[in-house]
Short mmCIF file of C-alpha atoms in Angstrom, two decimals:
data_model
loop_
_atom_site.label_atom_id
_atom_site.label_comp_id
_atom_site.label_asym_id
_atom_site.label_seq_id
_atom_site.Cartn_x
_atom_site.Cartn_y
_atom_site.Cartn_z
CA MET G 1 -32.52 3.90 5.97
CA LYS G 2 -28.98 4.06 4.99
CA ASN G 3 -27.84 6.85 2.64
CA LEU G 4 -24.42 6.71 1.10
CA VAL G 5 -22.23 8.12 -1.86
CA LEU G 6 -19.11 6.29 -2.12
CA ALA G 7 -16.97 7.80 -4.86
CA SER G 8 -13.69 6.23 -6.20
CA THR G 9 -12.20 9.83 -6.57
CA SER G 10 -12.78 13.45 -5.41
CA THR G 11 -11.67 14.78 -8.75
CA LEU G 12 -11.54 13.98 -12.35
CA HIS G 13 -8.70 14.74 -14.62
CA GLY G 14 -8.84 18.24 -15.53
CA GLN G 15 -11.55 19.35 -13.29
CA GLU G 16 -11.78 21.08 -9.98
CA TYR G 17 -11.98 19.54 -6.61
CA LEU G 18 -15.29 17.71 -6.40
CA GLU G 19 -16.47 19.40 -9.55
CA TYR G 20 -18.14 16.31 -11.01
CA LEU G 21 -19.83 15.25 -7.88
CA LEU G 22 -21.28 18.92 -7.14
CA PRO G 23 -25.10 18.21 -8.38
CA LEU G 24 -24.88 15.02 -6.37
CA ILE G 25 -23.79 16.78 -3.36
CA LYS G 26 -26.43 19.25 -3.48
CA SER G 27 -29.02 16.90 -3.52
CA HIS G 28 -27.60 14.17 -1.38
CA PHE G 29 -27.13 16.87 1.60
CA ARG G 30 -30.10 18.89 0.55
CA ASP G 31 -31.77 18.48 4.14
CA CYS G 32 -28.42 18.71 6.06
CA SER G 33 -27.28 21.90 8.03
CA LYS G 34 -24.42 20.03 10.25
CA ILE G 35 -22.20 18.53 7.82
CA LEU G 36 -19.20 16.94 9.46
CA PHE G 37 -16.27 16.77 7.25
CA ILE G 38 -13.46 14.33 8.28
CA PRO G 39 -10.08 15.25 7.10
CA TYR G 40 -8.03 13.11 8.77
CA ALA G 41 -6.69 11.45 5.63
CA ARG G 42 -4.72 14.73 5.09
CA PRO G 43 -3.79 14.12 1.03
CA GLY G 44 -0.05 15.18 0.38
CA GLY G 45 0.18 15.89 4.16
CA ILE G 46 -1.90 19.05 3.99
CA SER G 47 -3.22 20.14 7.32
CA HIS G 48 -6.78 19.70 8.57
CA GLU G 49 -7.53 23.21 8.59
CA ASP G 50 -6.43 23.73 4.95
CA TYR G 51 -8.19 20.54 3.78
CA THR G 52 -11.40 21.62 5.42
CA ALA G 53 -11.13 24.92 3.79
CA THR G 54 -10.58 23.29 0.38
CA ALA G 55 -13.78 21.16 1.03
CA GLY G 56 -15.94 24.07 2.21
CA LYS G 57 -15.09 26.08 -0.97
CA ALA G 58 -16.65 23.12 -3.01
CA PHE G 59 -19.51 22.59 -0.91
CA GLU G 60 -20.15 26.19 -0.77
CA LYS G 61 -20.86 25.93 -4.52
CA ALA G 62 -23.61 23.60 -3.72
CA GLY G 63 -24.85 26.19 -1.29
CA LEU G 64 -23.71 23.92 1.72
CA GLN G 65 -21.39 24.47 4.57
CA VAL G 66 -19.32 22.09 6.35
CA HIS G 67 -17.17 21.88 9.77
CA GLY G 68 -13.98 19.94 10.18
CA ILE G 69 -14.17 17.36 13.01
CA HIS G 70 -11.01 18.75 14.38
CA GLU G 71 -12.83 22.05 15.47
CA PHE G 72 -14.91 20.28 17.75
CA ASP G 73 -13.70 19.64 21.42
CA SER G 74 -15.51 16.26 21.36
CA PRO G 75 -15.14 14.57 17.84
CA HIS G 76 -17.21 11.81 19.39
CA GLU G 77 -20.06 14.48 20.01
CA ALA G 78 -19.39 15.85 16.57
CA VAL G 79 -20.37 12.74 15.08
CA LYS G 80 -23.40 12.01 17.11
CA GLN G 81 -24.80 15.59 16.39
CA ALA G 82 -23.87 15.64 12.49
CA ASP G 83 -26.70 15.55 9.98
CA GLY G 84 -24.36 14.55 7.11
CA PHE G 85 -20.88 13.30 6.95
CA PHE G 86 -18.11 13.59 4.24
CA THR G 87 -14.78 11.87 4.71
CA GLY G 88 -12.26 13.10 2.08
CA GLY G 89 -9.37 11.09 0.25
CA GLY G 90 -5.56 11.00 1.43
CA ASN G 91 -4.06 8.19 3.11
CA THR G 92 -6.28 5.54 4.26
CA PHE G 93 -3.73 4.37 7.01
CA LEU G 94 -3.80 7.77 8.65
CA LEU G 95 -7.60 8.00 8.42
CA VAL G 96 -8.15 4.71 9.92
CA GLN G 97 -5.43 5.46 12.74
CA GLN G 98 -6.96 8.60 13.56
CA LEU G 99 -10.48 7.12 13.56
CA TYR G 100 -9.38 4.29 16.00
CA ARG G 101 -7.62 6.79 18.10
CA ASN G 102 -10.60 8.72 18.57
CA ASP G 103 -12.67 5.91 18.93
CA LEU G 104 -15.12 7.27 16.41
CA LEU G 105 -15.90 4.17 14.22
CA PRO G 106 -18.62 2.60 16.15
CA ALA G 107 -20.38 6.03 16.49
CA LEU G 108 -19.94 6.79 12.76
CA LYS G 109 -21.35 3.37 11.87
CA GLU G 110 -24.45 3.91 14.28
CA ALA G 111 -25.17 7.26 12.76
CA ILE G 112 -24.74 5.89 9.04
CA ASN G 113 -27.08 2.81 9.77
CA LYS G 114 -29.81 5.34 11.08
CA GLY G 115 -29.63 7.15 7.69
CA VAL G 116 -27.42 10.14 8.35
CA ALA G 117 -26.23 11.10 4.57
CA TYR G 118 -22.52 10.06 3.87
CA LEU G 119 -20.12 10.87 1.49
CA GLY G 120 -16.68 9.27 0.74
CA THR G 121 -13.93 9.86 -1.85
CA SER G 122 -11.07 7.51 -2.14
CA ALA G 123 -10.06 6.65 1.24
CA GLY G 124 -13.30 8.01 2.73
CA THR G 125 -15.04 5.21 0.39
CA ASN G 126 -12.37 2.59 1.15
CA ILE G 127 -13.61 2.77 5.02
CA ALA G 128 -17.25 1.73 4.03
CA GLY G 129 -16.07 -1.79 3.31
CA LEU G 130 -15.16 -4.42 5.50
CA SER G 131 -11.54 -3.67 5.85
CA MET G 132 -9.02 -1.26 4.44
CA LYS G 133 -6.93 -4.15 3.02
CA THR G 134 -7.46 -3.13 -0.55
CA THR G 135 -6.24 0.45 -0.11
CA ASN G 136 -3.54 1.46 -2.80
CA ASP G 137 -1.90 3.69 -0.18
CA MET G 138 1.39 3.54 1.50
CA PRO G 139 1.55 2.38 4.99
CA ILE G 140 2.90 5.60 6.58
CA VAL G 141 1.44 4.87 10.11
CA TYR G 142 0.18 1.66 11.93
CA PRO G 143 -3.37 1.81 12.89
CA PRO G 144 -4.55 -0.64 15.50
CA SER G 145 -6.62 -2.70 13.23
CA PHE G 146 -7.11 -2.91 9.26
CA ASN G 147 -10.96 -3.34 10.07
CA THR G 148 -13.40 -0.52 9.00
CA LEU G 149 -17.12 0.17 8.89
CA GLY G 150 -18.22 -2.92 7.14
CA ILE G 151 -21.48 -0.54 5.48
CA VAL G 152 -21.01 -2.62 2.65
CA PRO G 153 -20.67 -6.40 2.61
CA PHE G 154 -17.36 -6.33 0.53
CA ASN G 155 -14.24 -4.58 0.02
CA ILE G 156 -13.59 -1.44 -2.21
CA ASN G 157 -10.42 -0.60 -4.23
CA PRO G 158 -10.97 3.06 -5.14
CA HIS G 159 -8.88 4.54 -8.10
CA TYR G 160 -9.32 0.96 -9.83
CA LEU G 161 -6.60 0.90 -12.54
CA ASP G 162 -6.64 -1.33 -15.64
CA PRO G 163 -3.25 -2.91 -16.38
CA ASP G 164 -1.19 -1.22 -18.95
CA PRO G 165 -0.27 -3.57 -21.69
CA ALA G 166 2.46 -0.97 -22.80
CA SER G 167 4.15 -0.86 -19.15
CA THR G 168 7.67 -2.20 -18.85
CA HIS G 169 7.28 -1.82 -14.97
CA LYS G 170 7.60 -4.93 -12.87
CA GLY G 171 5.57 -3.87 -9.94
CA GLU G 172 2.53 -5.87 -9.53
CA THR G 173 -0.81 -4.55 -11.17
CA ARG G 174 -3.75 -3.96 -9.47
CA GLU G 175 -5.24 -6.96 -10.49
CA THR G 176 -2.31 -9.19 -9.14
CA ARG G 177 -2.68 -7.38 -5.95
CA ILE G 178 -6.42 -7.99 -5.61
CA ARG G 179 -5.53 -11.75 -6.36
CA GLU G 180 -3.13 -11.67 -3.64
CA PHE G 181 -5.49 -10.19 -1.29
CA HIS G 182 -8.00 -13.39 -2.12
CA SER G 183 -5.19 -15.81 -1.19
CA HIS G 184 -5.74 -14.59 2.41
CA ASN G 185 -9.20 -13.11 2.58
CA PRO G 186 -12.62 -14.54 1.34
CA GLN G 187 -14.68 -11.14 0.78
CA PRO G 188 -15.43 -9.65 -2.70
CA VAL G 189 -13.64 -6.52 -4.05
CA VAL G 190 -15.07 -4.06 -5.99
CA GLY G 191 -12.83 -2.47 -8.41
CA LEU G 192 -14.21 1.04 -8.86
CA ARG G 193 -12.81 3.16 -11.47
CA GLU G 194 -12.51 7.06 -11.25
CA GLY G 195 -15.72 8.53 -11.98
CA SER G 196 -17.65 5.67 -10.78
CA TRP G 197 -19.58 5.69 -7.51
CA LEU G 198 -21.60 3.50 -5.28
CA GLU G 199 -25.08 4.61 -4.18
CA VAL G 200 -26.24 2.98 -1.07
CA LYS G 201 -29.85 3.36 -0.28
CA GLY G 202 -31.17 1.22 2.45
CA LYS G 203 -30.53 -2.24 1.33
CA ASN G 204 -29.65 -1.31 -2.11
CA ILE G 205 -26.03 -0.68 -3.40
CA LYS G 206 -26.11 0.54 -6.89
CA LEU G 207 -23.27 1.12 -9.33
CA LYS G 208 -23.38 4.73 -10.81
CA GLY G 209 -21.43 6.66 -13.42
CA ASP G 210 -20.72 6.11 -16.85
CA LEU G 211 -18.30 3.54 -16.34
CA THR G 212 -18.29 -0.44 -15.52
CA ALA G 213 -16.67 -1.76 -12.37
CA ARG G 214 -14.58 -4.94 -12.10
CA ILE G 215 -15.68 -7.37 -9.38
CA PHE G 216 -13.30 -9.78 -7.82
CA GLU G 217 -14.19 -12.90 -5.95
CA ALA G 218 -11.95 -15.65 -4.37
CA GLY G 219 -11.24 -18.34 -6.68
CA LYS G 220 -13.33 -16.95 -9.52
CA GLU G 221 -12.55 -14.97 -12.81
CA ALA G 222 -12.81 -11.21 -12.31
CA PHE G 223 -15.85 -9.78 -14.24
CA GLU G 224 -17.45 -6.17 -15.36
CA VAL G 225 -20.67 -5.18 -14.14
CA GLU G 226 -22.43 -2.31 -15.77
CA PRO G 227 -23.78 1.13 -14.47
CA GLU G 228 -27.19 0.82 -12.57
CA THR G 229 -26.09 -2.60 -11.50
CA LEU G 230 -27.15 -3.70 -8.04
CA LEU G 231 -24.53 -5.13 -6.10
CA ASN G 232 -26.60 -6.24 -2.95
CA ASP G 233 -25.87 -10.04 -3.46
CA LEU G 234 -22.20 -9.52 -3.59
CA ASN G 235 -20.64 -10.96 -0.16
CA MET C 1 31.26 -7.34 8.09
CA LYS C 2 27.86 -6.85 6.36
CA ASN C 3 27.43 -8.29 2.93
CA LEU C 4 24.22 -7.50 1.20
CA VAL C 5 22.68 -7.06 -2.04
CA LEU C 6 19.36 -5.11 -1.99
CA ALA C 7 17.76 -5.16 -5.36
CA SER C 8 14.83 -2.92 -6.44
CA THR C 9 13.31 -5.92 -8.47
CA SER C 10 13.89 -9.49 -9.25
CA THR C 11 13.23 -9.09 -12.88
CA LEU C 12 13.81 -6.55 -15.53
CA HIS C 13 11.21 -6.11 -18.52
CA GLY C 14 11.72 -8.73 -21.21
CA GLN C 15 14.23 -10.76 -18.98
CA GLU C 16 13.64 -13.94 -16.94
CA TYR C 17 13.70 -14.20 -13.26
CA LEU C 18 16.70 -12.97 -11.52
CA GLU C 19 18.38 -12.96 -15.07
CA TYR C 20 20.24 -9.50 -14.72
CA LEU C 21 21.60 -10.38 -11.15
CA LEU C 22 22.96 -13.81 -12.21
CA PRO C 23 26.63 -12.86 -12.42
CA LEU C 24 26.30 -10.83 -9.02
CA ILE C 25 24.52 -13.56 -7.41
CA LYS C 26 27.36 -16.10 -8.49
CA SER C 27 30.11 -14.01 -6.85
CA HIS C 28 28.11 -12.86 -3.86
CA PHE C 29 27.36 -16.34 -2.84
CA ARG C 30 30.63 -17.88 -4.17
CA ASP C 31 31.56 -19.42 -0.68
CA CYS C 32 27.91 -20.45 0.23
CA SER C 33 26.61 -24.11 0.37
CA LYS C 34 23.66 -23.61 2.57
CA ILE C 35 21.71 -20.69 1.03
CA LEU C 36 18.34 -20.24 2.49
CA PHE C 37 15.57 -19.12 0.15
CA ILE C 38 12.75 -16.85 2.35
CA PRO C 39 9.50 -17.49 -0.10
CA TYR C 40 7.10 -15.97 2.60
CA ALA C 41 6.06 -13.01 0.11
CA ARG C 42 4.50 -15.33 -2.19
CA PRO C 43 4.00 -13.17 -5.23
CA GLY C 44 0.52 -13.39 -6.86
CA GLY C 45 -0.13 -15.95 -4.07
CA ILE C 46 2.22 -18.59 -5.55
CA SER C 47 2.99 -21.60 -3.03
CA HIS C 48 6.14 -21.79 -0.89
CA GLU C 49 6.97 -24.78 -2.84
CA ASP C 50 6.62 -23.33 -6.42
CA TYR C 51 8.23 -19.93 -5.36
CA THR C 52 11.28 -22.02 -4.14
CA ALA C 53 11.41 -24.01 -7.34
CA THR C 54 11.60 -20.82 -9.37
CA ALA C 55 14.37 -19.43 -7.20
CA GLY C 56 16.11 -22.62 -7.37
CA LYS C 57 16.08 -22.87 -10.94
CA ALA C 58 17.67 -19.27 -11.43
CA PHE C 59 20.06 -20.08 -8.58
CA GLU C 60 21.11 -23.44 -10.58
CA LYS C 61 22.27 -21.38 -13.53
CA ALA C 62 24.89 -19.64 -11.31
CA GLY C 63 25.78 -23.22 -10.17
CA LEU C 64 23.99 -22.54 -6.59
CA GLN C 65 21.45 -24.49 -4.55
CA VAL C 66 18.72 -23.00 -2.39
CA HIS C 67 16.43 -24.67 0.24
CA GLY C 68 13.24 -23.19 1.11
CA ILE C 69 12.80 -22.19 4.63
CA HIS C 70 9.46 -23.87 4.79
CA GLU C 71 11.31 -27.33 4.33
CA PHE C 72 13.00 -27.06 7.90
CA ASP C 73 11.11 -28.25 11.02
CA SER C 74 12.54 -25.02 12.81
CA PRO C 75 12.88 -21.89 10.54
CA HIS C 76 14.44 -20.30 13.41
CA GLU C 77 17.34 -22.99 13.38
CA ALA C 78 17.34 -22.64 9.54
CA VAL C 79 18.22 -18.95 9.76
CA LYS C 80 21.12 -19.65 12.47
CA GLN C 81 22.52 -22.38 10.19
CA ALA C 82 22.55 -20.59 6.62
CA ASP C 83 25.65 -19.37 5.22
CA GLY C 84 23.41 -17.14 2.74
CA PHE C 85 20.05 -15.66 2.42
CA PHE C 86 17.76 -14.91 -0.45
CA THR C 87 14.63 -13.02 0.31
CA GLY C 88 12.50 -12.92 -2.78
CA GLY C 89 9.83 -10.24 -3.71
CA GLY C 90 5.87 -10.33 -3.37
CA ASN C 91 3.71 -8.97 -0.75
CA THR C 92 5.56 -7.05 2.04
CA PHE C 93 2.70 -7.21 4.59
CA LEU C 94 2.54 -11.06 4.19
CA LEU C 95 6.48 -11.32 4.38
CA VAL C 96 6.62 -9.34 7.48
CA GLN C 97 3.62 -11.04 9.01
CA GLN C 98 5.56 -14.53 8.63
CA LEU C 99 8.60 -13.06 9.90
CA TYR C 100 7.26 -11.89 12.97
CA ARG C 101 4.86 -15.03 13.30
CA ASN C 102 8.08 -17.29 13.06
CA ASP C 103 10.06 -14.69 15.40
CA LEU C 104 12.73 -14.71 12.72
CA LEU C 105 13.66 -10.92 12.59
CA PRO C 106 16.29 -10.98 15.42
CA ALA C 107 18.04 -13.96 14.13
CA LEU C 108 18.22 -12.86 10.65
CA LYS C 109 19.37 -9.36 11.84
CA GLU C 110 22.23 -11.23 13.81
CA ALA C 111 23.27 -13.45 11.03
CA ILE C 112 23.35 -10.38 8.56
CA ASN C 113 25.29 -8.29 11.09
CA LYS C 114 27.72 -11.19 11.76
CA GLY C 115 28.44 -11.10 7.66
CA VAL C 116 26.20 -13.84 6.36
CA ALA C 117 25.51 -12.84 2.73
CA TYR C 118 22.03 -11.52 2.13
CA LEU C 119 20.30 -11.05 -1.03
CA GLY C 120 16.88 -9.11 -1.34
CA THR C 121 14.54 -8.16 -4.34
CA SER C 122 11.71 -5.97 -3.79
CA ALA C 123 9.85 -6.88 -0.56
CA GLY C 124 13.20 -8.56 0.52
CA THR C 125 14.87 -5.31 0.00
CA ASN C 126 12.22 -3.53 1.80
CA ILE C 127 12.71 -5.33 4.90
CA ALA C 128 16.45 -4.24 5.13
CA GLY C 129 15.08 -0.64 5.82
CA LEU C 130 14.06 0.56 9.42
CA SER C 131 10.37 -0.14 8.39
CA MET C 132 8.10 -1.28 5.74
CA LYS C 133 6.17 1.79 5.71
CA THR C 134 7.38 2.81 2.21
CA THR C 135 6.34 -0.26 0.52
CA ASN C 136 4.01 -0.15 -2.32
CA ASP C 137 2.05 -3.34 -1.49
CA MET C 138 -1.51 -3.84 -0.60
CA PRO C 139 -1.98 -4.41 2.98
CA ILE C 140 -3.39 -8.01 2.47
CA VAL C 141 -2.53 -8.96 6.05
CA TYR C 142 -2.14 -7.34 9.16
CA PRO C 143 1.28 -7.68 10.65
CA PRO C 144 2.25 -7.17 14.34
CA SER C 145 4.54 -4.52 13.51
CA PHE C 146 5.69 -2.30 10.53
CA ASN C 147 9.52 -2.30 12.03
CA THR C 148 11.77 -4.37 9.93
CA LEU C 149 15.57 -5.08 9.85
CA GLY C 150 17.06 -2.03 10.07
CA ILE C 151 20.28 -3.24 8.46
CA VAL C 152 20.42 0.30 6.71
CA PRO C 153 19.65 3.51 8.57
CA PHE C 154 16.78 4.60 6.39
CA ASN C 155 13.82 3.34 4.41
CA ILE C 156 13.78 1.71 0.56
CA ASN C 157 11.09 2.50 -1.67
CA PRO C 158 11.71 -0.57 -4.20
CA HIS C 159 10.37 -0.37 -7.90
CA TYR C 160 10.64 3.50 -7.56
CA LEU C 161 8.45 5.08 -10.51
CA ASP C 162 8.68 8.58 -11.68
CA PRO C 163 5.53 10.41 -12.12
CA ASP C 164 3.95 10.06 -15.68
CA PRO C 165 3.50 13.68 -16.85
CA ALA C 166 0.90 11.83 -19.40
CA SER C 167 -1.30 10.30 -16.74
CA THR C 168 -4.85 11.27 -16.21
CA HIS C 169 -5.22 9.28 -13.28
CA LYS C 170 -5.81 10.76 -10.01
CA GLY C 171 -4.28 8.35 -7.46
CA GLU C 172 -1.21 9.57 -5.54
CA THR C 173 2.14 9.55 -7.61
CA ARG C 174 5.01 7.73 -5.76
CA GLU C 175 6.58 11.15 -4.64
CA THR C 176 3.27 12.34 -3.03
CA ARG C 177 2.95 9.15 -1.21
CA ILE C 178 6.57 9.51 0.22
CA ARG C 179 6.05 13.17 1.12
CA GLU C 180 2.93 11.84 3.06
CA PHE C 181 5.21 9.32 4.63
CA HIS C 182 7.56 12.37 5.71
CA SER C 183 4.49 14.15 7.42
CA HIS C 184 4.69 11.37 9.97
CA ASN C 185 8.41 9.77 9.86
CA PRO C 186 11.59 11.30 10.35
CA GLN C 187 13.89 8.81 8.24
CA PRO C 188 15.09 9.22 4.87
CA VAL C 189 13.81 7.28 1.92
CA VAL C 190 15.71 5.93 -1.01
CA GLY C 191 13.66 5.60 -4.15
CA LEU C 192 15.36 2.57 -5.82
CA ARG C 193 14.65 2.22 -9.56
CA GLU C 194 14.18 -1.11 -11.15
CA GLY C 195 17.66 -2.33 -12.36
CA SER C 196 19.39 -0.67 -9.29
CA TRP C 197 20.56 -2.08 -6.10
CA LEU C 198 22.46 -1.12 -2.86
CA GLU C 199 25.59 -2.87 -2.17
CA VAL C 200 26.36 -2.96 1.59
CA LYS C 201 29.74 -4.12 2.68
CA GLY C 202 30.82 -3.47 6.18
CA LYS C 203 29.74 0.16 6.94
CA ASN C 204 29.82 1.23 3.00
CA ILE C 205 26.13 1.47 1.28
CA LYS C 206 26.80 2.18 -2.31
CA LEU C 207 24.29 2.54 -5.27
CA LYS C 208 24.79 0.24 -7.95
CA GLY C 209 23.45 -0.63 -11.53
CA ASP C 210 23.09 2.26 -14.39
CA LEU C 211 20.40 4.72 -12.83
CA THR C 212 20.43 7.20 -10.58
CA ALA C 213 18.48 6.70 -7.21
CA ARG C 214 16.08 9.35 -5.85
CA ILE C 215 16.70 10.42 -2.08
CA PHE C 216 13.97 11.70 -0.30
CA GLU C 217 14.65 13.81 3.28
CA ALA C 218 11.88 15.23 5.49
CA GLY C 219 11.36 19.00 4.86
CA LYS C 220 13.84 18.93 2.00
CA GLU C 221 13.53 18.84 -1.88
CA ALA C 222 14.06 15.25 -3.16
CA PHE C 223 17.48 14.68 -5.23
CA GLU C 224 19.09 12.34 -7.48
CA VAL C 225 22.39 10.42 -6.67
CA GLU C 226 24.67 8.85 -9.45
CA PRO C 227 25.57 5.23 -9.32
CA GLU C 228 28.45 4.52 -7.08
CA THR C 229 27.42 7.08 -4.58
CA LEU C 230 27.97 6.09 -1.02
CA LEU C 231 24.84 6.34 1.17
CA ASN C 232 26.41 6.01 4.57
CA ASP C 233 25.64 9.41 5.70
CA LEU C 234 21.91 9.34 5.03
CA ASN C 235 20.21 8.70 8.31
#
């Protein structure tokens, strides 16, 4: 059965990388010896090697080891052999482009559906939705499609940010952007605030963390859901 | 000779739509009787009709009339016959998708290169650059390409926003996003703050407005340029 943790962010303000997720990581991957790290999103342009070292250092604190997918001759084979996945944040366009370039989406989806444990943060969470069309990232590369894994039956907006009533900036608010998305797309969107994550266990999708999440459905008023709410019927 | 005004934003905080640009609009389009408005970017999902009415109301204050491109049987013919263009802001992905769908980019580029006056705000400014890869917008639709008009030999980031030192949010800053862009693309990026615009007259590209702009070049430190600076050699 599916077993995913889809976190809005890797890092909370004032904390170290993955710090708030470490207890969760420890239990989520407790039976895993071949955790595959997917560093394709390269935050700030960091190399695959450096990004893998960063993730490795954090996982070490949970007594776990990760291997970067770029270390394998066949990324496809690496996905098939892994008994755990961590896809880190960064640029979603780049992540999705690389996943398509290496034809990894079907294999990744198959493994996840079989129950291989998956952790995503930010861009790595975004790709668990139906499409990457609710990413916040800049389109720095052109992927062959915006369709993603569709492990959950909706879209996710990580790093969800409430409008700042004091702002004088005229760029669109996050809520306006998601309303624009709904002018062209039917699926619901979960606005996942930093510190929140979705726990997917089999058919159950549960909001975790201390904060509410904001749910956007086409043609309806947005609304908040409390932690521990099941989002199974959101589609 | 080329004759463009490329504004970061249509609207300044506390002002009405296009208010700060009205004197400029009046002189920019003074000889124009067939100004074509391109409402494809549909901010907030507004209809082409409503968006054109909004633009029309503002232009009226400058004694000018606009027609929405959607009112014409042949958008292509409308572009060829116009003696002025205004492309409004909204979602750049949607704007670019519609421009490709109607095969308008070559005709628009030809008209602009012949000297037809052009005004862009936000998304309408973005498309004057080499690509839309430095837009801030959400990828709500999948355009067939990210390549745009290339009227200026660099990319533009409208609504440029300085990092907020007080922010606890962990989403990428604008500067980080542009650095990520430069991991994959060579062209310079002009970070154009709200209230600034580029004036393109023939070969001259000049920064206008009261604010400095931030220039990003691959592999270099970003730097500020003063109003009235010529950006002709930025490529």
